[in-house]
Short mmCIF file of C-alpha atoms in Angstrom, two decimals:
data_model
loop_
_atom_site.label_atom_id
_atom_site.label_comp_id
_atom_site.label_asym_id
_atom_site.label_seq_id
_atom_site.Cartn_x
_atom_site.Cartn_y
_atom_site.Cartn_z
CA UNK A 1 -1.43 -121.12 28.40
CA UNK A 2 -0.81 -118.56 31.14
CA UNK A 3 1.65 -115.78 30.41
CA UNK A 4 4.14 -114.46 32.93
CA UNK A 5 3.40 -110.97 34.31
CA UNK A 6 5.68 -108.13 33.23
CA UNK A 7 8.11 -107.02 35.92
CA UNK A 8 9.00 -103.31 36.07
CA UNK A 9 11.13 -101.06 38.24
CA UNK A 10 10.64 -97.46 39.35
CA UNK A 11 14.12 -96.52 40.61
CA UNK A 12 14.57 -93.36 42.71
CA UNK A 13 18.17 -92.18 42.97
CA UNK A 14 17.87 -90.09 46.14
CA UNK A 15 17.17 -92.71 48.78
CA UNK A 16 17.98 -96.24 49.82
CA UNK A 17 15.32 -98.55 51.30
CA UNK A 18 16.83 -97.82 54.72
CA UNK A 19 16.57 -94.03 54.42
CA UNK A 20 13.33 -93.32 52.55
CA UNK A 21 10.57 -92.26 54.97
CA UNK A 22 7.62 -94.67 54.97
CA UNK A 23 5.11 -91.88 54.35
CA UNK A 24 7.07 -90.60 51.35
CA UNK A 25 7.37 -94.13 49.97
CA UNK A 26 3.59 -94.50 50.24
CA UNK A 27 3.10 -91.24 48.32
CA UNK A 28 5.34 -92.44 45.48
CA UNK A 29 3.53 -95.78 45.32
CA UNK A 30 0.10 -94.15 45.25
CA UNK A 31 1.07 -91.75 42.43
CA UNK A 32 2.68 -94.58 40.43
CA UNK A 33 -0.45 -96.75 40.75
CA UNK A 34 -2.63 -93.81 39.71
CA UNK A 35 -0.43 -93.12 36.69
CA UNK A 36 -0.47 -96.73 35.45
CA UNK A 37 -4.18 -97.33 35.91
CA UNK A 38 -5.46 -100.94 35.73
CA UNK A 39 -4.95 -101.00 39.48
CA UNK A 40 -6.45 -104.46 39.98
CA UNK A 41 -3.76 -105.83 37.65
CA UNK A 42 -0.73 -103.99 39.07
CA UNK A 43 0.96 -105.58 42.12
CA UNK A 44 3.82 -104.44 44.33
CA UNK A 45 6.53 -107.10 44.67
CA UNK A 46 9.43 -105.72 46.69
CA UNK A 47 11.63 -102.79 47.58
CA UNK A 48 15.18 -103.45 46.38
CA UNK A 49 18.55 -101.87 47.03
CA UNK A 50 20.45 -99.90 44.42
CA UNK A 51 18.98 -96.54 45.38
CA UNK A 52 15.29 -97.29 45.94
CA UNK A 53 13.63 -99.61 43.44
CA UNK A 54 9.87 -100.06 43.56
CA UNK A 55 9.57 -103.44 41.87
CA UNK A 56 6.07 -104.30 40.66
CA UNK A 57 4.38 -106.59 38.13
CA UNK A 58 1.59 -105.97 35.65
CA UNK A 59 -0.56 -108.88 34.55
CA UNK A 60 0.05 -109.84 30.94
CA UNK A 61 -3.49 -109.16 29.81
CA UNK A 62 -3.47 -105.62 31.22
CA UNK A 63 -0.02 -104.64 30.00
CA UNK A 64 -1.09 -103.40 26.50
CA UNK A 65 -3.46 -100.94 28.18
CA UNK A 66 -0.69 -99.73 30.47
CA UNK A 67 1.64 -99.37 27.48
CA UNK A 68 -0.96 -97.29 25.65
CA UNK A 69 -1.39 -95.11 28.75
CA UNK A 70 2.34 -94.47 29.22
CA UNK A 71 2.76 -93.73 25.50
CA UNK A 72 -0.04 -91.18 25.73
CA UNK A 73 1.71 -89.57 28.71
CA UNK A 74 4.84 -89.16 26.59
CA UNK A 75 2.91 -87.17 24.00
CA UNK A 76 0.79 -85.31 26.56
CA UNK A 77 -2.41 -86.93 25.30
CA UNK A 78 -3.22 -89.14 28.31
CA UNK A 79 -6.21 -88.62 30.58
CA UNK A 80 -6.09 -85.84 33.16
CA UNK A 81 -5.81 -88.47 35.91
CA UNK A 82 -2.71 -90.05 34.32
CA UNK A 83 -1.06 -86.72 33.48
CA UNK A 84 -1.64 -85.34 36.98
CA UNK A 85 -0.11 -88.47 38.54
CA UNK A 86 2.92 -88.25 36.22
CA UNK A 87 3.42 -84.57 37.07
CA UNK A 88 2.93 -85.40 40.76
CA UNK A 89 5.75 -87.97 40.65
CA UNK A 90 8.09 -85.50 38.97
CA UNK A 91 7.17 -82.82 41.49
CA UNK A 92 7.94 -85.13 44.40
CA UNK A 93 11.26 -86.09 42.84
CA UNK A 94 12.15 -82.42 42.38
CA UNK A 95 11.24 -81.72 46.02
CA UNK A 96 13.52 -84.58 47.09
CA UNK A 97 16.34 -83.36 44.79
CA UNK A 98 16.06 -86.65 42.91
CA UNK A 99 15.25 -88.17 39.56
CA UNK A 100 13.99 -91.63 38.65
CA UNK A 101 14.27 -94.32 36.01
CA UNK A 102 11.23 -96.31 34.94
CA UNK A 103 12.08 -99.39 32.86
CA UNK A 104 11.71 -103.19 32.71
CA UNK A 105 13.31 -104.77 35.78
CA UNK A 106 15.56 -107.08 33.76
CA UNK A 107 16.80 -104.29 31.50
CA UNK A 108 15.47 -102.61 28.40
CA UNK A 109 14.50 -99.22 27.06
CA UNK A 110 13.27 -96.57 29.46
CA UNK A 111 9.47 -96.43 29.47
CA UNK A 112 9.01 -92.88 30.75
CA UNK A 113 11.46 -90.10 31.66
CA UNK A 114 11.32 -88.79 35.22
CA UNK A 115 13.84 -85.92 35.31
CA UNK A 116 12.58 -84.54 38.63
CA UNK A 117 15.28 -82.18 39.93
CA UNK A 118 17.17 -82.45 36.61
CA UNK A 119 14.31 -80.92 34.61
CA UNK A 120 15.18 -77.52 33.08
CA UNK A 121 13.73 -74.70 35.10
CA UNK A 122 11.01 -72.69 33.37
CA UNK A 123 12.02 -69.35 31.90
CA UNK A 124 11.05 -66.51 34.20
CA UNK A 125 9.76 -63.38 32.52
CA UNK A 126 10.04 -60.04 34.27
CA UNK A 127 6.74 -58.20 34.70
CA UNK A 128 6.01 -55.38 32.27
CA UNK A 129 4.45 -52.10 33.39
CA UNK A 130 2.61 -49.97 30.86
CA UNK A 131 -0.45 -47.73 30.54
CA UNK A 132 -3.68 -49.45 29.64
CA UNK A 133 -7.37 -49.69 30.31
CA UNK A 134 -9.92 -52.26 31.43
CA UNK A 135 -13.70 -52.26 31.06
CA UNK A 136 -16.08 -53.57 33.67
CA UNK A 137 -18.55 -53.02 36.47
CA UNK A 138 -17.44 -51.96 39.95
CA UNK A 139 -18.63 -54.53 42.48
CA UNK A 140 -16.78 -53.27 45.54
CA UNK A 141 -14.63 -50.44 46.89
CA UNK A 142 -12.40 -50.31 49.95
CA UNK A 143 -12.09 -52.94 52.63
CA UNK A 144 -9.48 -54.12 55.11
CA UNK A 145 -6.69 -53.87 52.53
CA UNK A 146 -7.16 -50.10 52.19
CA UNK A 147 -4.26 -47.85 53.22
CA UNK A 148 -3.56 -44.15 53.47
CA UNK A 149 -2.43 -43.98 49.83
CA UNK A 150 -4.43 -46.68 48.05
CA UNK A 151 -7.75 -48.42 48.27
CA UNK A 152 -8.95 -51.59 46.49
CA UNK A 153 -11.49 -51.23 43.70
CA UNK A 154 -12.95 -54.56 42.62
CA UNK A 155 -13.98 -54.71 38.96
CA UNK A 156 -15.90 -57.47 37.21
CA UNK A 157 -14.81 -57.49 33.55
CA UNK A 158 -17.15 -60.32 32.58
CA UNK A 159 -14.19 -62.67 32.11
CA UNK A 160 -12.56 -62.17 35.50
CA UNK A 161 -12.85 -60.26 38.76
CA UNK A 162 -9.84 -57.96 39.18
CA UNK A 163 -8.79 -56.12 42.32
CA UNK A 164 -7.49 -52.74 41.15
CA UNK A 165 -6.17 -49.88 43.25
CA UNK A 166 -6.89 -46.16 43.38
CA UNK A 167 -6.10 -43.21 45.61
CA UNK A 168 -8.50 -42.84 48.51
CA UNK A 169 -10.11 -39.74 47.00
CA UNK A 170 -10.64 -41.49 43.64
CA UNK A 171 -11.91 -44.62 45.38
CA UNK A 172 -14.43 -42.51 47.30
CA UNK A 173 -15.63 -41.12 43.97
CA UNK A 174 -15.83 -44.59 42.41
CA UNK A 175 -17.91 -45.77 45.35
CA UNK A 176 -20.89 -43.97 43.78
CA UNK A 177 -20.76 -46.32 40.79
CA UNK A 178 -20.88 -49.71 42.55
CA UNK A 179 -23.11 -52.04 40.49
CA UNK A 180 -23.74 -49.16 38.09
CA UNK A 181 -23.27 -49.09 34.32
CA UNK A 182 -20.01 -50.46 32.87
CA UNK A 183 -17.10 -48.06 32.96
CA UNK A 184 -13.68 -47.80 31.34
CA UNK A 185 -10.80 -47.50 33.80
CA UNK A 186 -7.53 -46.05 32.51
CA UNK A 187 -4.28 -46.29 34.41
CA UNK A 188 -1.04 -48.24 34.80
CA UNK A 189 -0.96 -52.03 34.66
CA UNK A 190 1.63 -54.62 35.57
CA UNK A 191 1.54 -57.65 33.26
CA UNK A 192 3.26 -61.01 33.70
CA UNK A 193 3.93 -63.39 30.80
CA UNK A 194 3.40 -67.09 31.49
CA UNK A 195 5.23 -70.08 30.01
CA UNK A 196 2.58 -70.52 27.32
CA UNK A 197 2.96 -66.91 26.16
CA UNK A 198 -0.30 -65.64 27.70
CA UNK A 199 -0.19 -62.35 29.61
CA UNK A 200 -1.83 -62.00 33.02
CA UNK A 201 -2.69 -58.72 34.69
CA UNK A 202 -1.02 -58.75 38.11
CA UNK A 203 -1.77 -55.20 39.29
CA UNK A 204 -3.70 -52.22 37.95
CA UNK A 205 -3.74 -48.67 39.37
CA UNK A 206 -6.70 -46.58 38.23
CA UNK A 207 -5.95 -42.99 37.24
CA UNK A 208 -9.23 -42.01 35.55
CA UNK A 209 -12.56 -43.47 34.48
CA UNK A 210 -15.51 -42.85 32.21
CA UNK A 211 -18.89 -44.43 31.59
CA UNK A 212 -19.11 -46.71 28.59
CA UNK A 213 -21.77 -46.07 26.01
CA UNK A 214 -23.78 -49.29 25.90
CA UNK A 215 -26.19 -48.04 23.24
CA UNK A 216 -27.02 -50.89 20.82
CA UNK A 217 -25.30 -50.69 17.42
CA UNK A 218 -28.64 -50.60 15.59
CA UNK A 219 -29.61 -47.48 17.54
CA UNK A 220 -26.30 -45.77 16.72
CA UNK A 221 -26.69 -46.55 13.01
CA UNK A 222 -30.21 -45.14 13.11
CA UNK A 223 -28.92 -41.93 14.66
CA UNK A 224 -26.27 -41.57 11.94
CA UNK A 225 -28.86 -42.04 9.22
CA UNK A 226 -31.02 -39.35 10.78
CA UNK A 227 -28.24 -36.72 10.59
CA UNK A 228 -29.15 -34.11 7.89
CA UNK A 229 -26.84 -34.24 4.85
CA UNK A 230 -26.51 -32.51 1.49
CA UNK A 231 -25.24 -35.71 -0.09
CA UNK A 232 -27.68 -37.04 -2.69
CA UNK A 233 -27.50 -40.79 -3.07
CA UNK A 234 -27.28 -42.07 -6.63
CA UNK A 235 -27.40 -45.43 -8.25
CA UNK A 236 -23.60 -45.38 -8.70
CA UNK A 237 -21.91 -43.36 -5.91
CA UNK A 238 -18.44 -44.60 -6.95
CA UNK A 239 -18.89 -43.16 -10.43
CA UNK A 240 -19.98 -39.85 -8.89
CA UNK A 241 -16.82 -39.71 -6.75
CA UNK A 242 -14.56 -40.50 -9.72
CA UNK A 243 -16.39 -37.95 -11.79
CA UNK A 244 -15.79 -35.26 -9.19
CA UNK A 245 -12.13 -36.19 -8.97
CA UNK A 246 -11.55 -36.16 -12.73
CA UNK A 247 -13.60 -33.11 -13.46
CA UNK A 248 -16.44 -35.11 -14.91
CA UNK A 249 -14.38 -37.02 -17.51
CA UNK A 250 -14.32 -40.78 -16.81
CA UNK A 251 -12.51 -41.59 -20.07
#
């Protein structure tokens, strides 16, 4: 026995069928199809009045997979393809100063929220300026962005390539260390906090620098052991220390 396909509606509140540009309508349809997946089983039916309703059907056999996909979008656990399409729809709605409702055509619970322009705006954090330092190798100095007061100094930290700035005289000095040993650059940084709490370095002005000691730890330990000392190792150094502290009486 054949089952009827499930009829759904994606309703955009900013347009009517007579006012929505054809190219924009095509963009919405493409993102919606990408979000739902099972594209061979999803079929456009009509464009209805009452704002702009994209009415489509999903074949009965494919609907459980689509349900699982939309549920995963709600929790943020869907595939990158589905999540990107969902975010793309919301972005387009926000650009059009609109929101949308996605639900069964004949009524029922909303399947996915599409707040679009009604979504709360992300909190904006002011940049923070403070002294700091970065370690890395200079891979370039100067260039077309140089000015009378500042010159770019490009530093590879191993995790990222950062364009710092320095006075022209300091940049000229740093030019001698391009692709040289790693150095520590001290100065003033401007940091920006993102929504997830991570801090990103937006600008760094170099004030001073020094070469990093890249001597292996084993070599440094060997040098320490070779330093002459009057300390005589014993079988129980802790007891010796306590003895000295207590005048030799451990009881």
